[in-house]
Tab-separated table of C-alpha atoms in Angstrom:
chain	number	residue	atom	x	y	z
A	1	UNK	CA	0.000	0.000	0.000
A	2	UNK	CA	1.121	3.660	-0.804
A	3	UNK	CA	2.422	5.697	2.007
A	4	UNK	CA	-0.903	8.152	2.895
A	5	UNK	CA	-0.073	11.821	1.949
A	6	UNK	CA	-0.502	14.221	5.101
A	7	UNK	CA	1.371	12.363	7.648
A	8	UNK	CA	-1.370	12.583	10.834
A	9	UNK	CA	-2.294	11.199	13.978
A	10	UNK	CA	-6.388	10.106	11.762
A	11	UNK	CA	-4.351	8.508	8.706
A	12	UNK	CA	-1.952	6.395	10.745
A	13	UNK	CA	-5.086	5.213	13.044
A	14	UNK	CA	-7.042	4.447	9.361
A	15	UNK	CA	-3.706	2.444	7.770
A	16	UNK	CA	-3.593	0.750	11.094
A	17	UNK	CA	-6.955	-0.362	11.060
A	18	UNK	CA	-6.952	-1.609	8.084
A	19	UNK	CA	-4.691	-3.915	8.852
A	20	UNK	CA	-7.862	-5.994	9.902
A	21	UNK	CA	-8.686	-6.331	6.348
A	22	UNK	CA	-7.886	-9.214	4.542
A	23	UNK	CA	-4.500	-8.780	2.684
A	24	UNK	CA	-6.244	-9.223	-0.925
A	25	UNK	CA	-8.744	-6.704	0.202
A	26	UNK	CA	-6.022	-4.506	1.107
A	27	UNK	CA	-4.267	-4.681	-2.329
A	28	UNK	CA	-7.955	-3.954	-3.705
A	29	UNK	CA	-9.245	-1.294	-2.438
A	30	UNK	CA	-7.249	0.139	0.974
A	31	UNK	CA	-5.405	3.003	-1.112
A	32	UNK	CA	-8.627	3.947	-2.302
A	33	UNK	CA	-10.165	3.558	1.085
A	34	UNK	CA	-7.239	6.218	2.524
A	35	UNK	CA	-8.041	8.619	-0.022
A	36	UNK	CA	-11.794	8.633	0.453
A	37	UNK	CA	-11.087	8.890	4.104
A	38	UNK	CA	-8.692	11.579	3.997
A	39	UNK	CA	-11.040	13.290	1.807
A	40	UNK	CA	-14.171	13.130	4.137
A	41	UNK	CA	-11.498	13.901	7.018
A	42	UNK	CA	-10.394	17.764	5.073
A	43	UNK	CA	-14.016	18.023	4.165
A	44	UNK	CA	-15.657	17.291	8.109
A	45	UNK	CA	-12.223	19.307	9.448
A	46	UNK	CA	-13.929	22.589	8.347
A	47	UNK	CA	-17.060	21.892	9.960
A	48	UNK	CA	-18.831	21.208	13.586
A	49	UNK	CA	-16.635	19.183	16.001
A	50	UNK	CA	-19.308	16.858	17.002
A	51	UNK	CA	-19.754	15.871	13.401
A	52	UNK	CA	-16.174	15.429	13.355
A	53	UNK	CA	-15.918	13.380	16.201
A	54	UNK	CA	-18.980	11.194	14.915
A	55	UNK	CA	-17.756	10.906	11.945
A	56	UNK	CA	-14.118	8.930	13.193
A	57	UNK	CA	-16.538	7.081	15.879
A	58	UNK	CA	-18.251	5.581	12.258
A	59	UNK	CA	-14.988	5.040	10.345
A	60	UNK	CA	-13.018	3.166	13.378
A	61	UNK	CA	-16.031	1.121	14.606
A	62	UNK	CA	-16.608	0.475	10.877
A	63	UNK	CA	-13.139	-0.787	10.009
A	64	UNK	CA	-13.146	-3.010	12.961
A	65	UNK	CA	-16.681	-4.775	12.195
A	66	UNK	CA	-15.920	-4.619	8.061
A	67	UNK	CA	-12.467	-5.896	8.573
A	68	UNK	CA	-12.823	-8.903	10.711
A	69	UNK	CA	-16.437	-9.724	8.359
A	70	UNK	CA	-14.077	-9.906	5.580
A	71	UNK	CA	-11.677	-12.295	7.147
A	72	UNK	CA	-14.327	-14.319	8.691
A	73	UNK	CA	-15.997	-13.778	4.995
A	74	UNK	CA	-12.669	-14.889	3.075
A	75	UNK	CA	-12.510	-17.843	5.164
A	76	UNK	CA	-15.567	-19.411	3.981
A	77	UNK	CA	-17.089	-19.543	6.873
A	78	UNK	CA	-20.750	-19.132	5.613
A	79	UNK	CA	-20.549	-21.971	3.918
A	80	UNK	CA	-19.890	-24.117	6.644
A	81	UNK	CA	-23.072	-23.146	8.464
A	82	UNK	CA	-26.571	-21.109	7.481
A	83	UNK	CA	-26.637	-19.902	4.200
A	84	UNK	CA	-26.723	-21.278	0.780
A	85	UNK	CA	-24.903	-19.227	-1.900
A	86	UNK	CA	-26.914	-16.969	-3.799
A	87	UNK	CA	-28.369	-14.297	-1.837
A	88	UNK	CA	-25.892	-11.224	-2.125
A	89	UNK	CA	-26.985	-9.441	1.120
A	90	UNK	CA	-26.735	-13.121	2.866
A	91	UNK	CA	-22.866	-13.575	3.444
A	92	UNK	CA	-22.168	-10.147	4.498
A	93	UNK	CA	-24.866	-10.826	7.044
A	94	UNK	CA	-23.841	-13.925	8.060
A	95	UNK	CA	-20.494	-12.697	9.055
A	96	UNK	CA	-21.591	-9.994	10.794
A	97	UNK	CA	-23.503	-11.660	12.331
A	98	UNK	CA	-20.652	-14.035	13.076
A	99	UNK	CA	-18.488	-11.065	14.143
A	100	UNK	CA	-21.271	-9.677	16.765
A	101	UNK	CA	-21.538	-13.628	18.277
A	102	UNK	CA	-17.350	-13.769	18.712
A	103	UNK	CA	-17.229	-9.825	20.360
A	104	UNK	CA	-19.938	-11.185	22.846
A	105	UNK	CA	-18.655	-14.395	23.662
A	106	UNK	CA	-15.193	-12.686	24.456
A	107	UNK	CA	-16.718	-10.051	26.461
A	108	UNK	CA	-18.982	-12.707	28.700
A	109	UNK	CA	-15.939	-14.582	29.053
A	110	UNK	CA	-13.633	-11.040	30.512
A	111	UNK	CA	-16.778	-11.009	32.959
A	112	UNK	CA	-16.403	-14.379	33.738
A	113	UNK	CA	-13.174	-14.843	34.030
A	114	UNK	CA	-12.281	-11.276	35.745
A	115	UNK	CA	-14.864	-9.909	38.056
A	116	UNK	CA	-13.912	-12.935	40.725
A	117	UNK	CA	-10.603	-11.963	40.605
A	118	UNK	CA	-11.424	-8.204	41.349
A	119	UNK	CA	-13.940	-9.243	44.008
A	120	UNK	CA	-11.832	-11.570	45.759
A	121	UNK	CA	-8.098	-9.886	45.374
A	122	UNK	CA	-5.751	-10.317	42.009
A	123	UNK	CA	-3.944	-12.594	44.379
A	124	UNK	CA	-6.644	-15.755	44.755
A	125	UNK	CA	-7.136	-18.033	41.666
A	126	UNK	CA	-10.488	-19.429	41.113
A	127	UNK	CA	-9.856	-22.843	41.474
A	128	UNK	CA	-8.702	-22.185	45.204
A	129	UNK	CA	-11.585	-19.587	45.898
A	130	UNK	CA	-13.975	-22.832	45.203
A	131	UNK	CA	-11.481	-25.236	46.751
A	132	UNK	CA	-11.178	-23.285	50.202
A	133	UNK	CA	-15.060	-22.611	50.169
A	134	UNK	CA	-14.212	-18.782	50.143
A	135	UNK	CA	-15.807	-18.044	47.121
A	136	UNK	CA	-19.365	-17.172	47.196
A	137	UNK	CA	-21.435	-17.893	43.990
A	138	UNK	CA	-24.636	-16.601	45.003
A	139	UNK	CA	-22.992	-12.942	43.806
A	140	UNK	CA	-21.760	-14.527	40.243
A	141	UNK	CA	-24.901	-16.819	39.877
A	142	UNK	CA	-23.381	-17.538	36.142
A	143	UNK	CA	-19.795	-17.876	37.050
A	144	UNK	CA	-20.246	-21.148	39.107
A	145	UNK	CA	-23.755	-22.531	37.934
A	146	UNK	CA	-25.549	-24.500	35.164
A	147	UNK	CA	-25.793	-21.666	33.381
A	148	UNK	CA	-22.648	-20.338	33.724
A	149	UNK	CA	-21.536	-23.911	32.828
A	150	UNK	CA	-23.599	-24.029	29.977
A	151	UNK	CA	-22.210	-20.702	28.856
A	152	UNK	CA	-18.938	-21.444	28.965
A	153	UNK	CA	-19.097	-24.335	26.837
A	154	UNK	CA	-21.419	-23.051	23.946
A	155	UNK	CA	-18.637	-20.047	24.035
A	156	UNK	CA	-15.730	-22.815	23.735
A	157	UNK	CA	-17.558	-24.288	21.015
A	158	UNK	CA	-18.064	-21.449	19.384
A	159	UNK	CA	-14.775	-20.169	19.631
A	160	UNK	CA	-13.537	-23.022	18.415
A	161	UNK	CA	-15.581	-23.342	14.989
A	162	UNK	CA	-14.025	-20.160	14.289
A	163	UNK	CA	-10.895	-18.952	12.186
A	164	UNK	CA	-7.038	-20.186	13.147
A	165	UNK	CA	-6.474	-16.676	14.857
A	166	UNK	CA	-9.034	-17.237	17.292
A	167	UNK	CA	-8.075	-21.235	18.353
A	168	UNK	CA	-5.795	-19.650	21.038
A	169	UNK	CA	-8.712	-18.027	22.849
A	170	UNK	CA	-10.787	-21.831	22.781
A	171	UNK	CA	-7.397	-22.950	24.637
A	172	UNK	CA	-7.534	-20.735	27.102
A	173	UNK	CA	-11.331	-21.893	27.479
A	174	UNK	CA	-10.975	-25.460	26.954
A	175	UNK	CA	-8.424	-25.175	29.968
A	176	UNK	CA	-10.633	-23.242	32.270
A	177	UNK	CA	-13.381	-25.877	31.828
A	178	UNK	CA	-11.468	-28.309	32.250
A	179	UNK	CA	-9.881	-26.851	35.672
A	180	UNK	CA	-13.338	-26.082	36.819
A	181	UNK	CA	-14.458	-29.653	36.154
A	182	UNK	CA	-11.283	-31.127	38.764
A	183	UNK	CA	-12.131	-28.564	41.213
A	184	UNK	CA	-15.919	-28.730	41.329
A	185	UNK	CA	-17.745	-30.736	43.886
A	186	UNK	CA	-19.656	-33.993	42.742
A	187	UNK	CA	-22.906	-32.331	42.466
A	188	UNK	CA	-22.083	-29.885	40.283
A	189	UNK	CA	-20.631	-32.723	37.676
A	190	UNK	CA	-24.169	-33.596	37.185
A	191	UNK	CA	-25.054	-29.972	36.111
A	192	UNK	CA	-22.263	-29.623	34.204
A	193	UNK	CA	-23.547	-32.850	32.449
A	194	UNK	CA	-26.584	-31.295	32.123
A	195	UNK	CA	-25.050	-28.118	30.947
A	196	UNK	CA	-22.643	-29.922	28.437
A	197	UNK	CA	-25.549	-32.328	26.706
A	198	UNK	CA	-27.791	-29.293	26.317
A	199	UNK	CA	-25.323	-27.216	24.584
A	200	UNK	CA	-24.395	-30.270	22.128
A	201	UNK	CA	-27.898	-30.595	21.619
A	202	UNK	CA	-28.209	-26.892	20.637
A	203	UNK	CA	-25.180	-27.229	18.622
A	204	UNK	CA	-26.471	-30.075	16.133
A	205	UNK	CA	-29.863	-28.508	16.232
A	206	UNK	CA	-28.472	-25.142	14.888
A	207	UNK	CA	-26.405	-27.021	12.078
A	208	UNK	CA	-29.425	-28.957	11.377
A	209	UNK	CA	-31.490	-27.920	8.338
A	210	UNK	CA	-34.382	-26.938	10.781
A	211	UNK	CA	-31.954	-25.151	12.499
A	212	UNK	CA	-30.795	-23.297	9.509
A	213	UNK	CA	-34.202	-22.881	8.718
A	214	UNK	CA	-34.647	-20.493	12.249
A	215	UNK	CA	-31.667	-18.876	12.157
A	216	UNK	CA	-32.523	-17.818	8.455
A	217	UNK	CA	-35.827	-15.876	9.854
A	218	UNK	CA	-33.549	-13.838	12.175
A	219	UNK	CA	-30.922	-13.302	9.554
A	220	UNK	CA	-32.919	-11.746	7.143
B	1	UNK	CA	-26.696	-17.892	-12.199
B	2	UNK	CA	-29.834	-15.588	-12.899
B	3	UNK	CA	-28.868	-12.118	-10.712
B	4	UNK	CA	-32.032	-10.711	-11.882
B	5	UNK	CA	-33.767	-13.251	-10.503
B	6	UNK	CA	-36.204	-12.306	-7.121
B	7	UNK	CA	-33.802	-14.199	-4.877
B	8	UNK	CA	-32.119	-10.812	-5.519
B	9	UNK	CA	-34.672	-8.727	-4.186
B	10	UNK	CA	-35.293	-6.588	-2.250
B	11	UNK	CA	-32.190	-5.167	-2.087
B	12	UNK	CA	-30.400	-4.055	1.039
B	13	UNK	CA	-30.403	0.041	1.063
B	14	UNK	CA	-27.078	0.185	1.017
B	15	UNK	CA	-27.064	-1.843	-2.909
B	16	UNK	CA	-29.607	0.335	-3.615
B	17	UNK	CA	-28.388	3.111	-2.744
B	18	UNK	CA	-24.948	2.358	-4.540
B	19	UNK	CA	-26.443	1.285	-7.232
B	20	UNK	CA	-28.411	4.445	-7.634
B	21	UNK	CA	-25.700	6.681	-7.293
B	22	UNK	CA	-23.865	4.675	-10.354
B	23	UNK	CA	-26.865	5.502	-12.643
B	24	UNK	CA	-26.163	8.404	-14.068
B	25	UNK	CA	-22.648	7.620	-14.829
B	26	UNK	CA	-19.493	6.438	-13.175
B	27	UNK	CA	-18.328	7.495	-10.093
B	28	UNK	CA	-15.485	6.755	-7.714
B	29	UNK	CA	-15.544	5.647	-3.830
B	30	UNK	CA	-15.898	9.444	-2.479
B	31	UNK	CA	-18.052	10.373	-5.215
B	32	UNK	CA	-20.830	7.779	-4.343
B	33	UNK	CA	-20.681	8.763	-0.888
B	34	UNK	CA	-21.713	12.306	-1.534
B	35	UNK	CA	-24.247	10.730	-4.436
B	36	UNK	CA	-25.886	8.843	-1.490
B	37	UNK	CA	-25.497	11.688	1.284
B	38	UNK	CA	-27.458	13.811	-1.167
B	39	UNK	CA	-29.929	11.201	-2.776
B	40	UNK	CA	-31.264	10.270	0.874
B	41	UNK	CA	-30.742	14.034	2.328
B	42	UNK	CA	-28.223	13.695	4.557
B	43	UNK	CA	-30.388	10.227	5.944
B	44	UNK	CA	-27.761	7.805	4.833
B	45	UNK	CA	-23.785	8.043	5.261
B	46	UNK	CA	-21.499	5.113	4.603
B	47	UNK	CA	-18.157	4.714	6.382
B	48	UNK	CA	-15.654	3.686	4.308
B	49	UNK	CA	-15.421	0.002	5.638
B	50	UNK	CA	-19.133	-0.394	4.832
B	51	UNK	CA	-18.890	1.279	1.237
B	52	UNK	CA	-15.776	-1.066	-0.040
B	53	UNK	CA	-17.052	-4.316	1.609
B	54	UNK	CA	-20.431	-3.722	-0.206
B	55	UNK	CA	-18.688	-2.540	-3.715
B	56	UNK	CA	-16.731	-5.755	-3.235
B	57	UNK	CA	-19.947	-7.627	-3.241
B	58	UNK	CA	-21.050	-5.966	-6.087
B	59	UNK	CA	-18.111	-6.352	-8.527
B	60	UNK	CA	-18.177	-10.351	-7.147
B	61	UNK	CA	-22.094	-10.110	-8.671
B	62	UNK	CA	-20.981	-8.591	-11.497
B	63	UNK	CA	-23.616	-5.735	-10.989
B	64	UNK	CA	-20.856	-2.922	-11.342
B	65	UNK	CA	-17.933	-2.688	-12.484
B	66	UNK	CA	-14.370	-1.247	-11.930
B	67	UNK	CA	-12.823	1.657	-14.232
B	68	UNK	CA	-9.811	3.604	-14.913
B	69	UNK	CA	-6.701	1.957	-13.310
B	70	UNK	CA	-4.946	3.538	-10.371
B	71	UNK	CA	-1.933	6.435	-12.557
B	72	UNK	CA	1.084	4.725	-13.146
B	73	UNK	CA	2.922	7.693	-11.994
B	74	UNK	CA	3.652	7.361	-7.814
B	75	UNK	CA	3.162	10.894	-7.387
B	76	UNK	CA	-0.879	10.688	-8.568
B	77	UNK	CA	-3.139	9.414	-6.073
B	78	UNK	CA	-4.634	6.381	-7.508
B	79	UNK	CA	-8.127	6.622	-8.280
B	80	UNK	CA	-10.539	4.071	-9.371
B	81	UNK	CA	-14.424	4.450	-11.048
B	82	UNK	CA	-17.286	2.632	-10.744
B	83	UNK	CA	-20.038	2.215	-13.562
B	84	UNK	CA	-23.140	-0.075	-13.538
B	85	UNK	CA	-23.273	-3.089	-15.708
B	86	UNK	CA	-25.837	-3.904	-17.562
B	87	UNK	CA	-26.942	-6.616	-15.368
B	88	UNK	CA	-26.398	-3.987	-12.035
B	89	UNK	CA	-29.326	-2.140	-14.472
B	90	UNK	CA	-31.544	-4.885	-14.372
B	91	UNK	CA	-31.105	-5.412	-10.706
B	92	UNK	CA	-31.656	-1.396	-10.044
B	93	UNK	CA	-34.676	-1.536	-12.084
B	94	UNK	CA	-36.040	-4.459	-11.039
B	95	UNK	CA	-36.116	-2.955	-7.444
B	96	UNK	CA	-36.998	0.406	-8.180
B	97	UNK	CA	-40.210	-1.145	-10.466
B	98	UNK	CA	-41.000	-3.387	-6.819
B	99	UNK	CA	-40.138	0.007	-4.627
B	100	UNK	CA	-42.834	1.363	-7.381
B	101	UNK	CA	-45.249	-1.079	-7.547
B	102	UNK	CA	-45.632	-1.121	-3.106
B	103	UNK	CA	-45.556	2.553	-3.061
B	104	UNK	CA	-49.019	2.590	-5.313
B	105	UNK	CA	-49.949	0.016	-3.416
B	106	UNK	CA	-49.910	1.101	-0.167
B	107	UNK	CA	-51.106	4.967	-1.573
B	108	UNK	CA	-54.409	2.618	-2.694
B	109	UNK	CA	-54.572	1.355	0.529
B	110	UNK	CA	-54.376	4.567	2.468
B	111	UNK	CA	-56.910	6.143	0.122
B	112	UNK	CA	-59.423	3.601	0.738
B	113	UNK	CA	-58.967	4.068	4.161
B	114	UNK	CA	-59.645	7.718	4.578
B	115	UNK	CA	-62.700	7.292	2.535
């Protein structure tokens, strides 16, 4: 890609964001997507400062969702679950939609995984907070119950049906479940059982034509 | 592959919009943003992400097409047009004759209502 031609704080943030493109995209179209941007940037510069501000709010949030739909997109991804080909407005959709179901899973797991550890001191792991019977789950109902069990898993799975660059995060979750599963008392194997045969059962429903079928009304 | 077909419609606003903004003649990336800015008064704005993931889609279709190559000289920014095919003017009339057709429609309807 061509070096961008005023040298500011905006156009390095834009060619470094658009690093989440694709790198075929990239050779496409990201020297034309500079120069559009720098253009709207001169053009919004001599106006209001709220419509400036808006206006790199839109760009940034919209390079991050665009970029990673086109590398979930140029991975092929929407053919491995809903959609048939076809349908122009479908794939985009789909891996937006993909992109919205990864930021939430990550951002249930930082809640899971973190607010313990502020609640109880840095210091204290979670497998000794259950262990010593110090750790209270009635305030994190979904960090220690079926639910949270539940949760946990479908986010594994789901992490883990996604691209290479994301296999490191359904690691780091296949690990915690596993920890959790030593540490837990007896009881709470049964609900993880429960936990674990429901989400498979969701799993092969959604991949099953009916499933499709659903997830097709909400998609469209 | 029939892209005219109704699998095709409707289309999203953004392809219609796009599309739109292409009919009168080519246009590059900036250009069809202000197109669209003015077309839907101020209503619609693309970012640039949203804009070049959607003209991707449409060059895939074949409903538009890229023209005028990026200057072989360094020192010109490179600059690249867009201009409908003629498919891309099936699909844009085959939407706005739909838009058309549900807009009479539903003026029927509301005219029969009021009486």
């Amino acid at each position: 890609m061509k070096k961008p031609y005023p040298s500011s704080l905006g156009n390095w943030l834009y060619t470094a964001l658009l690093r989440l493109y694709p790198p075929a995209f990239r050779h496409d179209f990201g020297d034309e997507m500079l120069i559009v941007f720098q253009l709207r940037l001169a053009e919004l510069q001599r106006q209001s400062r709220m419509r400036l501000t808006l206006f790199l709010f839109r760009e940034t949030t919209g390079l991050v969702m665009n970029g990673l739909s086109e590398r979930l997109r140029e991975r092929h991804l929407q053919q491995i679950v809903l959609f048939s080909q076809g349908e122009l407005r479908q794939p985009a959709r789909f891996a937006r939609f993909h992109t919205l179901t990864l930021i939430v899973v990550v951002a249930a797991f930082v809640w899971l995984i973190f607010v313990p550890y502020y609640a109880y001191g840095l210091h204290l792991k979670p497998a000794s907070m259950v262990a010593g019977g110090n750790f209270d789950p009635k305030g994190f109902p979904v960090y220690n119950s079926t639910l949270g069990c539940y949760v946990r898993l479908l986010s594994m799975i789901v992490a883990l049906l996604t691209p290479l660059w994301i296999a490191g995060f359904g690691s780091l979750l296949g690990i915690t479940l596993v920890r959790y599963w030593v540490v837990i008392a007896e009881r709470q194997r049964t609900t993880s059982l429960v936990a674990l045969s429901l989400a498979s059962g969701l799993l092969v429903f959604l991949f099953s034509p009916a499933g499709r079928v659903i997830m097709s009304w909400f998609m469209d | 592959m029939d892209v005219t077909g109704p699998n095709y419609l409707p289309l999203t606003e953004t392809t219609f919009f796009i599309l739109l903004s292409l009919a009168p003649g080519s246009k590059h990336g900036y250009g069809i943003i202000k197109e669209v800015e003015s077309l839907s008064d101020g209503r619609v704005t693309f970012s640039t992400g949203t804009l070049y993931g959607a003209l991707k889609r449409l060059l895939e279709c074949g409903w538009i097409v890229g023209v005028g190559n990026p200057e072989p000289d360094e020192s010109v920014r490179p600059r690249k047009d867009y201009r409908l095919t003629e498919t891309g003017w099936h699909v844009l009339s085959a939407e706005t004759d739909r838009l058309h057709k549900l807009a009479k429609l539903a003026q029927l309807w509301l005219e029969e209502g009021e009486a």
